[in-house]
PDB file of C-alpha atoms in Angstrom:
ATOM      1  CA  MET A   7     187.626  74.321 143.453  1.00 41.00           C
ATOM      2  CA  LYS A   8     184.970  74.380 140.805  1.00 39.00           C
ATOM      3  CA  LYS A   9     186.225  77.538 139.289  1.00 41.00           C
ATOM      4  CA  SER A  10     189.684  76.017 138.741  1.00 44.00           C
ATOM      5  CA  ILE A  11     188.603  72.833 137.237  1.00 39.00           C
ATOM      6  CA  ILE A  12     186.263  74.660 134.836  1.00 38.00           C
ATOM      7  CA  ALA A  13     189.032  77.375 134.060  1.00 42.00           C
ATOM      8  CA  ALA A  14     191.420  74.152 133.444  1.00 42.00           C
ATOM      9  CA  ALA A  15     188.824  72.537 131.035  1.00 38.00           C
ATOM     10  CA  ILE A  16     188.299  75.790 129.067  1.00 35.00           C
ATOM     11  CA  ALA A  17     192.173  76.078 128.585  1.00 41.00           C
ATOM     12  CA  ALA A  18     192.246  72.675 127.239  1.00 44.00           C
ATOM     13  CA  ALA A  19     189.581  72.776 124.970  1.00 39.00           C
ATOM     14  CA  VAL A  20     191.108  76.121 123.520  1.00 39.00           C
ATOM     15  CA  ALA A  21     194.645  74.784 123.174  1.00 44.00           C
ATOM     16  CA  ALA A  22     193.559  71.353 121.618  1.00 42.00           C
ATOM     17  CA  PRO A  23     193.138  72.549 118.000  1.00 45.00           C
ATOM     18  CA  ALA A  24     196.256  74.216 118.103  1.00 44.00           C
ATOM     19  CA  ALA A  25     198.030  71.362 119.246  1.00 43.00           C
ATOM     20  CA  ASN A  26     196.229  69.113 116.784  1.00 43.00           C
ATOM     21  CA  ALA A  27     197.131  71.414 113.963  1.00 57.00           C
ATOM     22  CA  GLY A  28     200.778  70.768 114.767  1.00 82.00           C
ATOM     23  CA  VAL A  29     201.584  74.368 114.867  1.00 96.00           C
ATOM     24  CA  THR A  30     204.950  75.526 116.345  1.00 97.00           C
ATOM     25  CA  ILE A  31     205.429  79.203 117.618  1.00 97.00           C
ATOM     26  CA  TYR A  32     209.160  80.299 117.720  1.00 97.00           C
ATOM     27  CA  GLY A  33     211.086  83.662 117.527  1.00 96.00           C
ATOM     28  CA  LYS A  34     214.104  85.518 118.530  1.00 97.00           C
ATOM     29  CA  VAL A  35     214.523  88.767 120.587  1.00 97.00           C
ATOM     30  CA  HIS A  36     217.636  90.618 119.799  1.00 98.00           C
ATOM     31  CA  VAL A  37     218.226  94.043 121.015  1.00 98.00           C
ATOM     32  CA  SER A  38     221.048  96.045 121.421  1.00 98.00           C
ATOM     33  CA  ILE A  39     222.398  99.428 122.884  1.00 98.00           C
ATOM     34  CA  ASP A  40     224.396 101.335 120.248  1.00 98.00           C
ATOM     35  CA  HIS A  41     226.495 104.286 120.047  1.00 98.00           C
ATOM     36  CA  TYR A  42     227.017 105.710 116.239  1.00 95.00           C
ATOM     37  CA  ASP A  43     229.504 108.146 114.858  1.00 93.00           C
ATOM     38  CA  TYR A  44     229.084 109.237 111.262  1.00 86.00           C
ATOM     39  CA  ASP A  45     231.078 111.366 109.277  1.00 82.00           C
ATOM     40  CA  ASP A  46     229.959 112.714 106.021  1.00 74.00           C
ATOM     41  CA  CYS A  47     232.656 113.496 103.532  1.00 65.00           C
ATOM     42  CA  CYS A  48     231.379 116.589 102.070  1.00 67.00           C
ATOM     43  CA  ASN A  49     228.953 118.156 104.359  1.00 67.00           C
ATOM     44  CA  SER A  50     229.753 118.416 108.200  1.00 68.00           C
ATOM     45  CA  SER A  51     226.397 119.199 109.281  1.00 69.00           C
ATOM     46  CA  ARG A  52     225.230 115.861 108.406  1.00 75.00           C
ATOM     47  CA  ASP A  53     227.665 114.326 110.996  1.00 81.00           C
ATOM     48  CA  TYR A  54     226.123 112.872 113.926  1.00 83.00           C
ATOM     49  CA  SER A  55     227.185 111.090 117.419  1.00 93.00           C
ATOM     50  CA  GLU A  56     224.229 109.182 119.285  1.00 95.00           C
ATOM     51  CA  TRP A  57     223.326 106.737 121.338  1.00 97.00           C
ATOM     52  CA  ARG A  58     220.235 104.244 120.059  1.00 96.00           C
ATOM     53  CA  VAL A  59     218.512 101.285 120.925  1.00 97.00           C
ATOM     54  CA  LYS A  60     218.120  98.908 118.311  1.00 96.00           C
ATOM     55  CA  SER A  61     215.985  95.791 117.714  1.00 96.00           C
ATOM     56  CA  ARG A  62     218.109  93.612 115.380  1.00 96.00           C
ATOM     57  CA  ALA A  63     215.986  91.097 113.093  1.00 94.00           C
ATOM     58  CA  SER A  64     213.800  90.288 116.183  1.00 96.00           C
ATOM     59  CA  ARG A  65     210.921  87.997 115.240  1.00 96.00           C
ATOM     60  CA  ILE A  66     207.913  86.079 115.660  1.00 95.00           C
ATOM     61  CA  GLY A  67     206.943  83.149 113.482  1.00 96.00           C
ATOM     62  CA  PHE A  68     204.521  79.987 113.090  1.00 97.00           C
ATOM     63  CA  LYS A  69     205.125  77.158 111.348  1.00 98.00           C
ATOM     64  CA  GLY A  70     203.608  73.761 110.770  1.00 98.00           C
ATOM     65  CA  THR A  71     203.533  70.226 108.879  1.00 97.00           C
ATOM     66  CA  GLU A  72     200.789  68.110 107.973  1.00 97.00           C
ATOM     67  CA  ASP A  73     201.285  64.669 107.190  1.00 97.00           C
ATOM     68  CA  LEU A  74     199.566  63.553 103.872  1.00 97.00           C
ATOM     69  CA  GLY A  75     200.733  59.983 103.656  1.00 97.00           C
ATOM     70  CA  ASN A  76     203.428  58.270 101.451  1.00 95.00           C
ATOM     71  CA  GLY A  77     206.195  60.257 102.840  1.00 96.00           C
ATOM     72  CA  LEU A  78     204.561  63.426 101.583  1.00 98.00           C
ATOM     73  CA  SER A  79     203.905  66.249 104.122  1.00 97.00           C
ATOM     74  CA  LEU A  80     202.587  69.811 103.574  1.00 98.00           C
ATOM     75  CA  ILE A  81     204.569  72.460 104.918  1.00 98.00           C
ATOM     76  CA  TRP A  82     204.085  76.155 105.793  1.00 98.00           C
ATOM     77  CA  LYS A  83     205.668  79.037 107.661  1.00 97.00           C
ATOM     78  CA  ALA A  84     204.410  82.509 108.390  1.00 96.00           C
ATOM     79  CA  GLU A  85     207.045  85.063 110.202  1.00 95.00           C
ATOM     80  CA  THR A  86     207.036  88.463 110.922  1.00 94.00           C
ATOM     81  CA  THR A  87     209.267  90.986 112.274  1.00 93.00           C
ATOM     82  CA  TYR A  88     208.735  92.311 115.848  1.00 92.00           C
ATOM     83  CA  ASP A  89     210.564  95.317 116.837  1.00 93.00           C
ATOM     84  CA  PHE A  90     211.486  94.923 120.710  1.00 92.00           C
ATOM     85  CA  ALA A  91     212.801  98.455 120.486  1.00 92.00           C
ATOM     86  CA  ASP A  92     209.667 100.741 119.893  1.00 90.00           C
ATOM     87  CA  GLY A  93     206.807  97.824 119.836  1.00 86.00           C
ATOM     88  CA  SER A  94     205.888  98.080 115.901  1.00 84.00           C
ATOM     89  CA  ALA A  95     205.228  94.597 114.589  1.00 80.00           C
ATOM     90  CA  TRP A  96     203.855  92.703 111.457  1.00 73.00           C
ATOM     91  CA  ASP A  97     206.488  93.634 108.811  1.00 70.00           C
ATOM     92  CA  PRO A  98     205.969  91.390 105.897  1.00 69.00           C
ATOM     93  CA  GLY A  99     209.314  91.183 104.878  1.00 77.00           C
ATOM     94  CA  ARG A 100     210.226  87.911 106.205  1.00 93.00           C
ATOM     95  CA  ASN A 101     209.722  84.234 105.157  1.00 96.00           C
ATOM     96  CA  ALA A 102     206.248  83.101 104.739  1.00 96.00           C
ATOM     97  CA  TYR A 103     205.406  80.394 102.323  1.00 98.00           C
ATOM     98  CA  ILE A 104     203.330  76.982 101.751  1.00 98.00           C
ATOM     99  CA  GLY A 105     204.945  73.744 100.003  1.00 98.00           C
ATOM    100  CA  LEU A 106     205.465  70.109  99.880  1.00 98.00           C
ATOM    101  CA  ALA A 107     208.489  67.934 101.386  1.00 98.00           C
ATOM    102  CA  GLY A 108     209.335  64.319 100.790  1.00 98.00           C
ATOM    103  CA  ASP A 109     212.305  62.162 100.128  1.00 97.00           C
ATOM    104  CA  TRP A 110     212.889  64.103  96.938  1.00 97.00           C
ATOM    105  CA  GLY A 111     213.348  67.318  98.516  1.00 98.00           C
ATOM    106  CA  THR A 112     211.133  70.520  99.218  1.00 98.00           C
ATOM    107  CA  PHE A 113     209.059  72.414  97.027  1.00 98.00           C
ATOM    108  CA  LEU A 114     207.615  75.923  98.196  1.00 98.00           C
ATOM    109  CA  TYR A 115     206.293  79.203  96.965  1.00 98.00           C
ATOM    110  CA  GLY A 116     205.727  82.662  98.661  1.00 97.00           C
ATOM    111  CA  VAL A 117     208.347  84.532 100.155  1.00 95.00           C
ATOM    112  CA  HIS A 118     211.838  83.085 100.849  1.00 96.00           C
ATOM    113  CA  ASP A 119     215.544  83.822 100.747  1.00 97.00           C
ATOM    114  CA  THR A 120     216.867  83.183  97.390  1.00 97.00           C
ATOM    115  CA  PRO A 121     219.114  80.315  96.729  1.00 98.00           C
ATOM    116  CA  TYR A 122     221.971  82.816  96.176  1.00 98.00           C
ATOM    117  CA  LYS A 123     221.422  84.350  99.881  1.00 97.00           C
ATOM    118  CA  MET A 124     221.379  80.832 101.011  1.00 98.00           C
ATOM    119  CA  SER A 125     224.604  80.334  99.565  1.00 98.00           C
ATOM    120  CA  TYR A 126     225.927  83.514 101.082  1.00 97.00           C
ATOM    121  CA  TYR A 127     225.490  82.215 104.537  1.00 97.00           C
ATOM    122  CA  ALA A 128     226.247  78.595 103.906  1.00 98.00           C
ATOM    123  CA  GLY A 129     230.213  79.147 104.330  1.00 97.00           C
ATOM    124  CA  GLY A 130     229.676  80.627 107.627  1.00 97.00           C
ATOM    125  CA  ILE A 131     231.027  84.144 106.616  1.00 97.00           C
ATOM    126  CA  GLU A 132     228.541  85.920 108.852  1.00 97.00           C
ATOM    127  CA  MET A 133     229.867  85.378 112.212  1.00 98.00           C
ATOM    128  CA  MET A 134     228.066  87.420 114.639  1.00 98.00           C
ATOM    129  CA  GLY A 135     225.300  88.196 112.066  1.00 96.00           C
ATOM    130  CA  ASP A 136     222.609  90.861 112.722  1.00 96.00           C
ATOM    131  CA  THR A 137     224.960  92.735 115.158  1.00 97.00           C
ATOM    132  CA  ALA A 138     227.064  95.696 114.170  1.00 97.00           C
ATOM    133  CA  LEU A 139     229.396  93.266 112.968  1.00 97.00           C
ATOM    134  CA  ASP A 140     227.422  92.297 109.962  1.00 97.00           C
ATOM    135  CA  PHE A 141     228.898  92.738 106.605  1.00 96.00           C
ATOM    136  CA  GLY A 142     225.549  94.234 105.382  1.00 92.00           C
ATOM    137  CA  GLU A 143     225.114  96.723 108.696  1.00 90.00           C
ATOM    138  CA  HIS A 144     226.956  99.895 107.647  1.00 84.00           C
ATOM    139  CA  GLY A 145     226.117  99.461 103.740  1.00 83.00           C
ATOM    140  CA  ALA A 146     229.987  99.995 102.700  1.00 84.00           C
ATOM    141  CA  LEU A 147     230.041  96.730 100.584  1.00 89.00           C
ATOM    142  CA  ASP A 148     228.408  95.959  97.234  1.00 84.00           C
ATOM    143  CA  LEU A 149     226.247  93.181  98.942  1.00 87.00           C
ATOM    144  CA  SER A 150     222.950  92.053  97.575  1.00 78.00           C
ATOM    145  CA  ARG A 151     221.105  89.324  99.946  1.00 86.00           C
ATOM    146  CA  VAL A 152     217.430  89.344  98.632  1.00 87.00           C
ATOM    147  CA  ARG A 153     214.399  87.711 100.485  1.00 92.00           C
ATOM    148  CA  ALA A 154     212.313  87.422  97.037  1.00 92.00           C
ATOM    149  CA  ALA A 155     208.431  87.922  97.317  1.00 91.00           C
ATOM    150  CA  ASN A 156     206.498  85.616  94.739  1.00 93.00           C
ATOM    151  CA  ALA A 157     209.448  82.878  94.903  1.00 96.00           C
ATOM    152  CA  ILE A 158     208.888  79.576  93.516  1.00 98.00           C
ATOM    153  CA  ALA A 159     211.560  77.368  94.736  1.00 98.00           C
ATOM    154  CA  TYR A 160     213.006  73.680  95.257  1.00 98.00           C
ATOM    155  CA  VAL A 161     215.804  72.451  97.707  1.00 98.00           C
ATOM    156  CA  SER A 162     216.985  69.121  97.283  1.00 98.00           C
ATOM    157  CA  PRO A 163     217.765  66.746  99.978  1.00 98.00           C
ATOM    158  CA  ASN A 164     221.079  66.411 101.642  1.00 97.00           C
ATOM    159  CA  MET A 165     222.941  64.084  99.350  1.00 97.00           C
ATOM    160  CA  ASN A 166     226.060  63.063 101.335  1.00 97.00           C
ATOM    161  CA  GLY A 167     226.481  66.696 102.315  1.00 97.00           C
ATOM    162  CA  LEU A 168     225.445  68.281  99.257  1.00 98.00           C
ATOM    163  CA  THR A 169     222.290  70.440  98.858  1.00 98.00           C
ATOM    164  CA  ILE A 170     221.096  72.212  95.762  1.00 98.00           C
ATOM    165  CA  ALA A 171     218.418  74.897  95.633  1.00 98.00           C
ATOM    166  CA  ALA A 172     216.895  76.527  92.714  1.00 98.00           C
ATOM    167  CA  ALA A 173     214.126  79.436  92.383  1.00 98.00           C
ATOM    168  CA  ILE A 174     212.487  81.225  89.886  1.00 97.00           C
ATOM    169  CA  VAL A 175     210.703  84.712  90.378  1.00 94.00           C
ATOM    170  CA  PRO A 176     207.905  86.001  88.367  1.00 93.00           C
ATOM    171  CA  GLY A 177     208.140  90.156  88.283  1.00 87.00           C
ATOM    172  CA  GLU A 178     204.128  90.514  88.136  1.00 86.00           C
ATOM    173  CA  GLY A 179     204.565  93.500  86.072  1.00 78.00           C
ATOM    174  CA  ASN A 180     205.906  95.715  88.874  1.00 76.00           C
ATOM    175  CA  ASN A 181     209.311  93.820  89.809  1.00 72.00           C
ATOM    176  CA  PHE A 182     212.392  92.751  88.171  1.00 73.00           C
ATOM    177  CA  ASP A 183     212.203  95.155  85.262  1.00 72.00           C
ATOM    178  CA  ASN A 184     208.134  95.054  85.104  1.00 74.00           C
ATOM    179  CA  GLY A 185     208.611  91.612  83.653  1.00 83.00           C
ATOM    180  CA  THR A 186     205.280  89.676  83.200  1.00 88.00           C
ATOM    181  CA  GLY A 187     206.950  86.056  82.703  1.00 90.00           C
ATOM    182  CA  LEU A 188     207.086  83.019  85.301  1.00 93.00           C
ATOM    183  CA  ALA A 189     210.830  83.333  85.727  1.00 90.00           C
ATOM    184  CA  ASP A 190     211.695  86.914  85.482  1.00 91.00           C
ATOM    185  CA  ALA A 191     214.390  86.433  88.214  1.00 93.00           C
ATOM    186  CA  VAL A 192     216.581  82.947  88.556  1.00 96.00           C
ATOM    187  CA  SER A 193     218.583  81.893  91.467  1.00 97.00           C
ATOM    188  CA  VAL A 194     220.377  78.646  91.854  1.00 98.00           C
ATOM    189  CA  SER A 195     223.071  77.538  94.467  1.00 98.00           C
ATOM    190  CA  GLY A 196     224.942  74.538  95.522  1.00 98.00           C
ATOM    191  CA  MET A 197     226.046  73.965  99.114  1.00 98.00           C
ATOM    192  CA  TYR A 198     228.208  71.376 100.933  1.00 98.00           C
ATOM    193  CA  SER A 199     228.982  70.678 104.347  1.00 98.00           C
ATOM    194  CA  ASN A 200     230.947  67.797 105.926  1.00 97.00           C
ATOM    195  CA  ASN A 201     233.461  67.246 108.913  1.00 96.00           C
ATOM    196  CA  GLY A 202     233.864  71.039 109.365  1.00 96.00           C
ATOM    197  CA  LEU A 203     234.212  71.933 105.951  1.00 98.00           C
ATOM    198  CA  LYS A 204     231.705  74.245 104.193  1.00 98.00           C
ATOM    199  CA  LEU A 205     231.540  74.998 100.635  1.00 98.00           C
ATOM    200  CA  ALA A 206     229.026  76.882  98.591  1.00 98.00           C
ATOM    201  CA  ALA A 207     228.438  78.703  95.142  1.00 98.00           C
ATOM    202  CA  GLY A 208     225.455  80.787  93.866  1.00 98.00           C
ATOM    203  CA  TYR A 209     224.565  82.524  90.715  1.00 97.00           C
ATOM    204  CA  GLU A 210     221.623  85.170  90.746  1.00 96.00           C
ATOM    205  CA  ASP A 211     219.964  87.037  87.932  1.00 94.00           C
ATOM    206  CA  LEU A 212     217.180  89.537  89.217  1.00 88.00           C
ATOM    207  CA  GLY A 213     216.102  90.336  85.637  1.00 81.00           C
ATOM    208  CA  ASP A 214     217.985  93.466  85.375  1.00 72.00           C
ATOM    209  CA  ASP A 215     220.867  92.003  83.292  1.00 67.00           C
ATOM    210  CA  ASP A 216     223.163  92.308  86.343  1.00 77.00           C
ATOM    211  CA  ALA A 217     223.789  88.855  87.124  1.00 91.00           C
ATOM    212  CA  LYS A 218     226.027  87.943  90.172  1.00 95.00           C
ATOM    213  CA  PHE A 219     228.006  85.086  91.268  1.00 96.00           C
ATOM    214  CA  LEU A 220     229.704  83.992  94.633  1.00 97.00           C
ATOM    215  CA  VAL A 221     231.860  81.291  95.948  1.00 98.00           C
ATOM    216  CA  THR A 222     232.439  80.881  99.681  1.00 98.00           C
ATOM    217  CA  ALA A 223     234.221  78.338 102.053  1.00 98.00           C
ATOM    218  CA  GLY A 224     234.626  77.730 105.701  1.00 98.00           C
ATOM    219  CA  TYR A 225     236.545  75.575 107.905  1.00 98.00           C
ATOM    220  CA  THR A 226     236.616  74.583 111.627  1.00 98.00           C
ATOM    221  CA  MET A 227     239.272  72.833 113.236  1.00 96.00           C
ATOM    222  CA  ASN A 228     239.234  72.398 117.048  1.00 95.00           C
ATOM    223  CA  ASN A 229     238.183  75.722 118.368  1.00 97.00           C
ATOM    224  CA  VAL A 230     239.087  78.051 115.082  1.00 98.00           C
ATOM    225  CA  THR A 231     236.638  78.730 112.318  1.00 98.00           C
ATOM    226  CA  VAL A 232     237.756  80.542 109.346  1.00 98.00           C
ATOM    227  CA  ALA A 233     235.459  81.854 106.382  1.00 98.00           C
ATOM    228  CA  GLY A 234     235.988  83.529 103.149  1.00 98.00           C
ATOM    229  CA  LEU A 235     233.744  84.785 100.535  1.00 98.00           C
ATOM    230  CA  TYR A 236     234.458  86.251  96.988  1.00 98.00           C
ATOM    231  CA  GLN A 237     231.532  87.992  94.928  1.00 97.00           C
ATOM    232  CA  VAL A 238     231.453  89.321  91.397  1.00 95.00           C
ATOM    233  CA  TYR A 239     228.592  91.772  90.756  1.00 91.00           C
ATOM    234  CA  GLU A 240     228.611  94.032  87.444  1.00 84.00           C
ATOM    235  CA  ASP A 241     232.120  95.363  87.536  1.00 84.00           C
ATOM    236  CA  ASP A 242     232.685  95.251  91.242  1.00 91.00           C
ATOM    237  CA  ARG A 243     234.479  92.517  93.333  1.00 94.00           C
ATOM    238  CA  THR A 244     233.986  92.056  96.882  1.00 96.00           C
ATOM    239  CA  ALA A 245     235.955  89.800  99.349  1.00 97.00           C
ATOM    240  CA  LEU A 246     235.044  89.062 103.046  1.00 98.00           C
ATOM    241  CA  LEU A 247     236.867  87.259 105.648  1.00 98.00           C
ATOM    242  CA  SER A 248     235.814  86.171 109.290  1.00 98.00           C
ATOM    243  CA  VAL A 249     237.451  84.378 111.907  1.00 98.00           C
ATOM    244  CA  GLY A 250     236.101  82.850 115.172  1.00 98.00           C
ATOM    245  CA  VAL A 251     237.895  81.445 118.198  1.00 98.00           C
ATOM    246  CA  ALA A 252     235.691  79.561 120.671  1.00 98.00           C
ATOM    247  CA  MET A 253     236.876  79.267 124.551  1.00 97.00           C
ATOM    248  CA  GLY A 254     234.356  77.462 126.457  1.00 96.00           C
ATOM    249  CA  ASN A 255     230.992  79.699 126.667  1.00 97.00           C
ATOM    250  CA  ASN A 256     232.943  82.620 124.826  1.00 98.00           C
ATOM    251  CA  ASN A 257     233.680  82.914 121.058  1.00 98.00           C
ATOM    252  CA  PHE A 258     235.467  85.980 119.686  1.00 98.00           C
ATOM    253  CA  VAL A 259     235.194  87.412 116.352  1.00 98.00           C
ATOM    254  CA  VAL A 260     237.350  89.400 113.628  1.00 98.00           C
ATOM    255  CA  LYS A 261     236.016  90.458 110.327  1.00 98.00           C
ATOM    256  CA  TYR A 262     236.853  92.109 107.426  1.00 98.00           C
ATOM    257  CA  GLY A 263     235.561  93.098 104.010  1.00 96.00           C
ATOM    258  CA  GLN A 264     236.340  94.933 100.899  1.00 95.00           C
ATOM    259  CA  THR A 265     234.598  96.069  97.876  1.00 93.00           C
ATOM    260  CA  ASP A 266     236.697  97.199  94.619  1.00 91.00           C
ATOM    261  CA  TRP A 267     234.131  99.300  92.702  1.00 79.00           C
ATOM    262  CA  ASP A 268     234.351  99.797  89.073  1.00 73.00           C
ATOM    263  CA  ASP A 269     236.562 102.899  88.030  1.00 69.00           C
ATOM    264  CA  SER A 270     233.846 105.393  89.132  1.00 69.00           C
ATOM    265  CA  TYR A 271     234.308 104.866  92.768  1.00 73.00           C
ATOM    266  CA  PRO A 272     237.311 104.171  95.190  1.00 78.00           C
ATOM    267  CA  THR A 273     237.467 101.019  97.344  1.00 88.00           C
ATOM    268  CA  SER A 274     235.147 100.507 100.440  1.00 91.00           C
ATOM    269  CA  THR A 275     236.200  98.672 103.402  1.00 94.00           C
ATOM    270  CA  VAL A 276     234.705  97.587 106.872  1.00 95.00           C
ATOM    271  CA  TRP A 277     236.072  95.658 109.685  1.00 97.00           C
ATOM    272  CA  GLY A 278     234.810  94.654 113.297  1.00 97.00           C
ATOM    273  CA  ILE A 279     235.822  93.020 116.397  1.00 98.00           C
ATOM    274  CA  GLY A 280     233.389  91.223 118.770  1.00 98.00           C
ATOM    275  CA  ALA A 281     232.911  88.775 121.582  1.00 98.00           C
ATOM    276  CA  GLU A 282     229.829  86.716 122.675  1.00 98.00           C
ATOM    277  CA  HIS A 283     229.073  84.790 125.869  1.00 98.00           C
ATOM    278  CA  LYS A 284     226.582  82.159 126.035  1.00 98.00           C
ATOM    279  CA  LEU A 285     224.366  82.790 128.972  1.00 98.00           C
ATOM    280  CA  SER A 286     222.359  79.331 128.341  1.00 98.00           C
ATOM    281  CA  LYS A 287     221.660  77.276 125.220  1.00 96.00           C
ATOM    282  CA  ARG A 288     219.038  79.734 123.809  1.00 98.00           C
ATOM    283  CA  SER A 289     220.610  83.118 125.130  1.00 98.00           C
ATOM    284  CA  THR A 290     223.677  85.124 124.482  1.00 98.00           C
ATOM    285  CA  ALA A 291     225.339  88.627 125.269  1.00 98.00           C
ATOM    286  CA  TYR A 292     227.841  90.074 123.263  1.00 98.00           C
ATOM    287  CA  ILE A 293     229.682  93.478 122.625  1.00 98.00           C
ATOM    288  CA  GLY A 294     231.459  94.418 119.329  1.00 98.00           C
ATOM    289  CA  TYR A 295     232.952  97.506 117.314  1.00 98.00           C
ATOM    290  CA  ALA A 296     232.660  97.907 113.556  1.00 97.00           C
ATOM    291  CA  THR A 297     233.944 100.733 111.167  1.00 96.00           C
ATOM    292  CA  SER A 298     233.622 101.361 107.441  1.00 93.00           C
ATOM    293  CA  ASP A 299     234.615 103.889 104.784  1.00 88.00           C
ATOM    294  CA  ASN A 300     232.174 103.428 101.998  1.00 75.00           C
ATOM    295  CA  MET A 301     232.574 104.684  98.233  1.00 64.00           C
ATOM    296  CA  TYR A 302     231.892 108.220  99.018  1.00 65.00           C
ATOM    297  CA  ASP A 303     234.484 108.359 101.621  1.00 62.00           C
ATOM    298  CA  ASP A 304     231.909 108.637 104.235  1.00 71.00           C
ATOM    299  CA  GLY A 305     232.964 107.015 107.483  1.00 82.00           C
ATOM    300  CA  ARG A 306     230.913 105.330 110.392  1.00 89.00           C
ATOM    301  CA  SER A 307     231.713 103.411 113.212  1.00 95.00           C
ATOM    302  CA  THR A 308     229.364 101.736 115.730  1.00 97.00           C
ATOM    303  CA  PHE A 309     229.849 100.318 119.388  1.00 98.00           C
ATOM    304  CA  SER A 310     227.447  97.821 120.276  1.00 98.00           C
ATOM    305  CA  ALA A 311     226.403  95.981 123.401  1.00 98.00           C
ATOM    306  CA  GLY A 312     223.448  93.676 123.100  1.00 98.00           C
ATOM    307  CA  MET A 313     221.480  90.329 124.157  1.00 98.00           C
ATOM    308  CA  ILE A 314     219.798  87.483 122.242  1.00 98.00           C
ATOM    309  CA  HIS A 315     217.160  84.994 123.057  1.00 98.00           C
ATOM    310  CA  ASN A 316     215.735  82.247 120.856  1.00 98.00           C
ATOM    311  CA  PHE A 317     212.320  80.681 121.875  1.00 97.00           C
TER     312      PHE A 317
END
């Protein structure tokens, strides 16, 4: 009995500092069983067909808020990848920052999605994102979604459905054309959401004189959601379309994307179909199939079955 009381007291003493600090531990476990088929356009010896177990953007994160008074708070986040397929961890490529938040909005600096990337997702185009149906999965399309290191960003408060975001990124001598200024890269976006309608526009110049611009829109009516996106990047044009139909705990998704490259390359396409089933509020199981033909006429298809749990 005494040992139990002592153990409980020690556990409470250890837990108390973390609780007082207001630290939230969160994450996502997303693992799939995939079958890949790849056909090389020019060298059949590079063709392959194989099964894989893949961890898809699984992560563990820590975040917190400190009340500074007068409506001002200090915020911070530290998020890292954890590979549930092979056990590797502590990939530095996820959001990690410190900043201030108030009625005027949020200011932060560190590693963060650029406003352009935020606008990409704001219209709802990536249904079943991070699965084999993710538009970036097969690499056939001209998509650029950056999580910038060294970012200095501002995100406005929600103003009747409208949110504006802006960021500058110093090159620090080894990034963005070896720039050494405070704003070697610039990214801005506007995002609107109200009554089932989502609209967004983004502009980004990563310092290489190849600015890109996108507009995206999504609309949900009853159980059907339709989203589209159009991007201009250098001389390339990319169009994406996603349709989702919800039926109870199930959701069915169809996606199609196409990039018309400049005169040097032919058009690249990708399409996929998938179905999700909610096992609980935090857990989902799914199956999906996607295929693509890229600018070199290489072809790849993927069948995937996976599970996702958020904590």
